[in-house]
């Protein structure tokens, strides 16, 4: 019914009490404004204004209709404000850096949902080691990156945690009782050192516990290769729970007697922290990450 200019004019007339002044405010001529008011009254089949010698006043129905018109225009302004915000925060590009296992296991379903929700935001995925991710963030080559065990002062956004599991062949002596394994006993065994392309692996965890891997038989970056070598009896290993397939014959995966976790956190570069699309991504992940997160 009518257009928005008619409603804006009616509210302006109600505020000023003068058609001439309201017409000027709305960019109309006085005759055009008078005609627009008459069209409104005809469409609504009710008088809205009473013409006085030097002003106009609202009728009772006019007052009620103006009240609704104010609400309608306020909602329209809210819609326009929302659209303006979306134009800046729901469009653009995000350079997202991560180590391979996070891209393979943690992020794909979340990023697919994010792309459907915000198709105007382009996600450029940068895959590297955890040290490379840190370097890219420092050099502003990445806007946001997944960091392992980020320190509290980094203001990271938690993604979840992953339990480290001791992995042996099913016939191995450590697997006989199917009980949690002491880390001190695990590091003394012939070892398959699996890194997953990350600095945070069994070797670093052992150092942090004042231990050492005494017999590293082979070092691999691929988790599946490590599991195959363990099954073949080359050695034991320590890998994150999330990378072990549900059905892995010949493998026994057990927790450590003192559980260890690797924590995932999203960390922004200096420029990324002020990026509207990055903030959109962070808010989306906060709303869509399951709790608790196991990978």
Coordinates of C-alpha atoms in Angstrom, one line a residue:
X1 CA 0.0 0.0 0.0
X2 CA 1.6 3.2 -1.2
X3 CA 5.4 3.6 -1.0
X4 CA 7.8 4.4 1.8
X5 CA 8.0 8.0 0.9
X6 CA 4.3 8.4 1.7
X7 CA 4.8 7.0 5.2
X8 CA 7.9 9.1 5.8
X9 CA 6.0 12.1 4.7
X10 CA 3.1 11.3 7.1
X11 CA 5.5 10.9 10.1
X12 CA 7.3 14.2 9.1
X13 CA 3.9 16.0 9.0
X14 CA 3.1 14.6 12.4
X15 CA 6.4 15.7 13.8
X16 CA 6.4 19.2 12.3
X17 CA 2.7 20.0 12.2
X18 CA 3.2 21.6 8.8
X19 CA 2.8 20.0 5.3
X20 CA 5.2 22.6 3.8
X21 CA 8.0 21.8 6.2
X22 CA 7.5 18.1 6.0
X23 CA 7.5 18.3 2.1
X24 CA 10.8 20.0 2.2
X25 CA 12.3 17.4 4.6
X26 CA 11.2 14.6 2.2
X27 CA 12.3 16.4 -0.9
X28 CA 8.9 17.0 -2.3
X29 CA 6.9 20.1 -3.4
X30 CA 4.0 21.2 -1.2
X31 CA 1.4 20.2 -3.8
X32 CA 3.1 16.8 -4.2
X33 CA 3.0 16.3 -0.5
X34 CA -0.7 17.3 -0.2
X35 CA -1.5 14.9 -3.0
X36 CA 0.4 12.1 -1.3
X37 CA -1.5 12.6 1.9
X38 CA -4.7 12.6 0.1
X39 CA -3.7 9.3 -1.6
X40 CA -3.0 7.8 1.8
X41 CA -6.3 8.9 3.2
X42 CA -8.1 7.5 0.1
X43 CA -6.3 4.2 0.3
X44 CA -6.9 3.9 4.1
X45 CA -10.5 5.2 3.7
X46 CA -10.0 7.4 6.8
X47 CA -9.0 11.0 7.3
X48 CA -5.5 11.4 8.8
X49 CA -5.1 15.2 9.1
X50 CA -7.2 18.1 10.1
X51 CA -6.2 21.3 8.3
X52 CA -5.9 24.3 10.7
X53 CA -5.3 27.9 9.6
X54 CA -1.5 27.7 10.0
X55 CA -0.8 24.0 10.7
X56 CA -2.3 20.5 10.6
X57 CA -3.2 18.1 13.3
X58 CA -3.7 14.4 13.4
X59 CA -7.1 12.8 13.7
X60 CA -7.5 10.0 16.2
X61 CA -7.1 7.3 13.5
X62 CA -4.1 9.4 12.2
X63 CA -2.4 9.2 15.5
X64 CA -2.8 5.4 15.6
X65 CA -1.6 5.0 12.1
X66 CA 1.4 7.2 12.6
X67 CA 2.4 5.1 15.6
X68 CA 2.4 2.0 13.4
X69 CA 4.2 3.9 10.7
X70 CA 7.0 4.9 13.1
X71 CA 7.5 1.2 14.1
X72 CA 7.5 0.2 10.4
X73 CA 10.2 2.8 9.5
X74 CA 12.2 1.9 12.5
X75 CA 12.2 -1.8 11.5
X76 CA 13.2 -0.8 8.0
X77 CA 16.1 1.2 9.3
X78 CA 17.2 -1.8 11.4
X79 CA 17.0 -4.0 8.2
X80 CA 19.1 -1.5 6.3
X81 CA 21.7 -1.3 9.1
X82 CA 21.9 -5.1 9.2
X83 CA 22.4 -5.2 5.5
X84 CA 25.2 -2.6 5.7
X85 CA 26.9 -4.6 8.4
X86 CA 26.6 -7.8 6.4
X87 CA 28.1 -6.1 3.4
X88 CA 31.4 -5.5 5.4
X89 CA 31.5 -8.6 7.6
X90 CA 29.8 -11.2 5.4
X91 CA 32.0 -10.7 2.3
X92 CA 35.7 -10.7 1.7
X93 CA 38.6 -13.2 2.0
X94 CA 40.1 -15.1 4.9
X95 CA 43.5 -16.8 4.7
X96 CA 43.2 -19.8 7.1
X97 CA 46.3 -21.7 8.0
X98 CA 46.5 -25.1 9.6
X99 CA 48.5 -28.3 9.9
X100 CA 47.2 -31.2 7.7
X101 CA 45.3 -33.3 10.3
X102 CA 43.1 -30.4 11.3
X103 CA 42.1 -29.7 7.7
X104 CA 41.5 -33.4 7.2
X105 CA 39.6 -34.2 10.4
X106 CA 38.4 -31.2 12.3
X107 CA 37.5 -28.4 9.9
X108 CA 35.8 -29.8 6.7
X109 CA 32.2 -30.1 8.0
X110 CA 32.4 -26.8 9.7
X111 CA 33.9 -25.0 6.7
X112 CA 31.2 -26.5 4.4
X113 CA 28.5 -25.1 6.7
X114 CA 30.3 -21.8 6.9
X115 CA 30.5 -21.5 3.1
X116 CA 26.8 -22.2 2.7
X117 CA 26.0 -19.6 5.3
X118 CA 28.4 -16.9 4.1
X119 CA 29.0 -17.6 0.4
X120 CA 30.5 -14.2 -0.2
X121 CA 33.4 -14.9 2.1
X122 CA 36.3 -16.7 0.3
X123 CA 38.3 -19.1 2.5
X124 CA 41.8 -19.6 1.3
X125 CA 43.3 -22.7 3.0
X126 CA 47.1 -22.7 3.8
X127 CA 48.4 -26.1 4.8
X128 CA 51.8 -26.5 6.6
X129 CA 53.5 -27.6 9.7
X130 CA 52.6 -26.0 13.0
X131 CA 55.8 -24.0 12.9
X132 CA 54.9 -22.8 9.4
X133 CA 51.5 -21.7 10.6
X134 CA 53.1 -19.7 13.4
X135 CA 55.5 -18.1 10.9
X136 CA 52.6 -17.2 8.5
X137 CA 50.7 -15.6 11.4
X138 CA 53.7 -13.5 12.4
X139 CA 54.3 -12.4 8.8
X140 CA 50.6 -11.6 8.2
X141 CA 50.6 -14.1 5.4
X142 CA 47.7 -15.8 7.2
X143 CA 44.7 -14.0 8.8
X144 CA 44.0 -16.8 11.3
X145 CA 45.6 -20.1 12.0
X146 CA 45.1 -23.3 14.1
X147 CA 47.7 -23.5 16.8
X148 CA 48.5 -26.4 19.1
X149 CA 48.4 -25.8 22.9
X150 CA 48.3 -22.0 22.5
X151 CA 49.3 -20.0 25.6
X152 CA 46.6 -18.1 27.5
X153 CA 48.1 -14.7 26.7
X154 CA 47.6 -15.3 23.0
X155 CA 43.8 -14.8 23.3
X156 CA 43.1 -17.9 21.2
X157 CA 39.6 -19.2 20.4
X158 CA 39.3 -22.8 21.6
X159 CA 38.4 -25.4 19.0
X160 CA 38.7 -28.5 21.2
X161 CA 41.1 -31.1 22.5
X162 CA 42.5 -34.5 21.5
X163 CA 43.6 -37.3 23.8
X164 CA 47.1 -38.8 23.1
X165 CA 46.9 -42.6 22.9
X166 CA 49.7 -45.2 23.2
X167 CA 49.5 -47.5 20.1
X168 CA 50.9 -51.0 20.0
X169 CA 50.4 -54.1 18.0
X170 CA 47.7 -56.3 19.6
X171 CA 50.3 -58.9 20.5
X172 CA 52.6 -56.5 22.2
X173 CA 53.3 -57.1 25.9
X174 CA 52.0 -53.6 26.8
X175 CA 48.7 -54.4 25.3
X176 CA 48.1 -57.7 27.1
X177 CA 46.1 -56.3 30.0
X178 CA 44.4 -53.5 28.1
X179 CA 45.2 -51.1 30.9
X180 CA 46.5 -47.5 30.7
X181 CA 50.2 -47.4 29.8
X182 CA 52.8 -45.6 31.9
X183 CA 54.5 -43.0 29.6
X184 CA 57.9 -43.9 31.3
X185 CA 57.4 -47.5 30.0
X186 CA 56.3 -46.5 26.6
X187 CA 59.3 -44.4 25.8
X188 CA 61.7 -47.3 26.5
X189 CA 60.2 -49.4 23.7
X190 CA 61.3 -49.5 20.1
X191 CA 59.4 -46.4 18.8
X192 CA 57.7 -45.3 15.6
X193 CA 57.9 -41.5 15.9
X194 CA 54.8 -40.0 14.2
X195 CA 54.7 -36.2 13.9
X196 CA 51.7 -35.5 11.7
X197 CA 53.7 -32.6 10.4
X198 CA 53.7 -31.0 13.9
X199 CA 56.5 -30.1 16.3
X200 CA 54.1 -31.3 19.1
X201 CA 54.7 -35.1 19.1
X202 CA 55.8 -37.9 21.3
X203 CA 59.4 -36.7 21.3
X204 CA 58.5 -33.2 22.6
X205 CA 56.0 -34.6 25.1
X206 CA 58.7 -36.9 26.4
X207 CA 61.1 -34.0 26.8
X208 CA 58.4 -32.0 28.7
X209 CA 58.0 -35.0 31.1
X210 CA 61.9 -35.2 31.6
X211 CA 61.9 -38.4 29.6
X212 CA 63.5 -39.4 26.3
X213 CA 62.7 -41.8 23.4
X214 CA 65.6 -44.2 23.7
X215 CA 65.1 -46.3 20.5
X216 CA 63.4 -44.4 17.6
X217 CA 63.3 -46.9 14.8
X218 CA 61.7 -44.7 12.2
X219 CA 60.2 -41.2 12.0
X220 CA 57.1 -40.5 9.8
X221 CA 54.9 -37.5 9.2
X222 CA 51.8 -39.5 8.2
X223 CA 49.6 -40.9 10.9
X224 CA 48.3 -43.8 8.8
X225 CA 51.8 -44.9 7.9
X226 CA 52.8 -44.8 11.6
X227 CA 49.8 -47.1 12.4
X228 CA 50.8 -49.5 9.6
X229 CA 54.4 -49.7 11.0
X230 CA 53.1 -50.3 14.5
X231 CA 50.9 -53.2 13.2
X232 CA 53.9 -54.6 11.4
X233 CA 55.8 -54.8 14.7
X234 CA 58.4 -52.1 14.0
X235 CA 57.6 -50.3 17.3
X236 CA 55.1 -48.6 19.4
X237 CA 53.9 -45.0 19.0
X238 CA 51.9 -42.2 20.5
X239 CA 49.2 -40.6 18.3
X240 CA 46.1 -38.4 18.8
X241 CA 42.9 -40.3 19.3
X242 CA 41.2 -38.5 16.4
X243 CA 43.5 -39.9 13.8
X244 CA 42.9 -43.6 14.6
X245 CA 40.2 -45.1 12.5
X246 CA 37.3 -46.8 14.4
X247 CA 38.1 -50.2 13.0
X248 CA 41.9 -50.8 12.9
X249 CA 42.7 -54.5 13.1
X250 CA 46.1 -55.5 14.6
X251 CA 46.3 -52.2 16.6
X252 CA 45.7 -51.6 20.3
X253 CA 45.2 -48.0 21.4
X254 CA 45.3 -47.2 25.1
X255 CA 45.4 -44.0 27.1
X256 CA 48.4 -43.1 29.2
X257 CA 48.1 -43.6 32.9
X258 CA 48.5 -39.8 33.3
X259 CA 46.4 -38.6 30.3
X260 CA 47.9 -36.1 27.9
X261 CA 45.9 -33.8 25.5
X262 CA 46.7 -31.6 22.6
X263 CA 44.5 -28.5 22.5
X264 CA 43.5 -26.7 19.4
X265 CA 43.0 -23.0 19.3
X266 CA 42.4 -20.4 16.6
X267 CA 44.8 -17.5 16.7
X268 CA 44.5 -14.3 14.7
X269 CA 47.3 -12.4 13.1
X270 CA 47.5 -8.7 14.1
X271 CA 45.6 -7.6 11.0
X272 CA 43.2 -10.7 11.2
X273 CA 42.1 -9.7 14.7
X274 CA 40.4 -6.5 13.2
X275 CA 39.1 -8.2 10.1
X276 CA 35.3 -8.3 10.0
X277 CA 35.1 -11.6 7.9
X278 CA 37.5 -13.2 10.4
X279 CA 35.3 -12.2 13.3
X280 CA 32.3 -13.6 11.4
X281 CA 34.2 -17.0 11.1
X282 CA 35.1 -17.0 14.8
X283 CA 31.5 -16.3 15.9
X284 CA 30.3 -19.0 13.5
X285 CA 32.6 -21.6 15.0
X286 CA 31.7 -20.6 18.6
X287 CA 28.0 -21.3 17.7
X288 CA 28.6 -24.5 15.7
X289 CA 31.4 -26.3 17.5
X290 CA 30.0 -29.3 19.4
X291 CA 30.7 -29.5 23.1
X292 CA 32.7 -31.3 24.2
X293 CA 35.0 -31.4 21.2
X294 CA 37.0 -34.7 20.9
X295 CA 39.2 -33.8 18.0

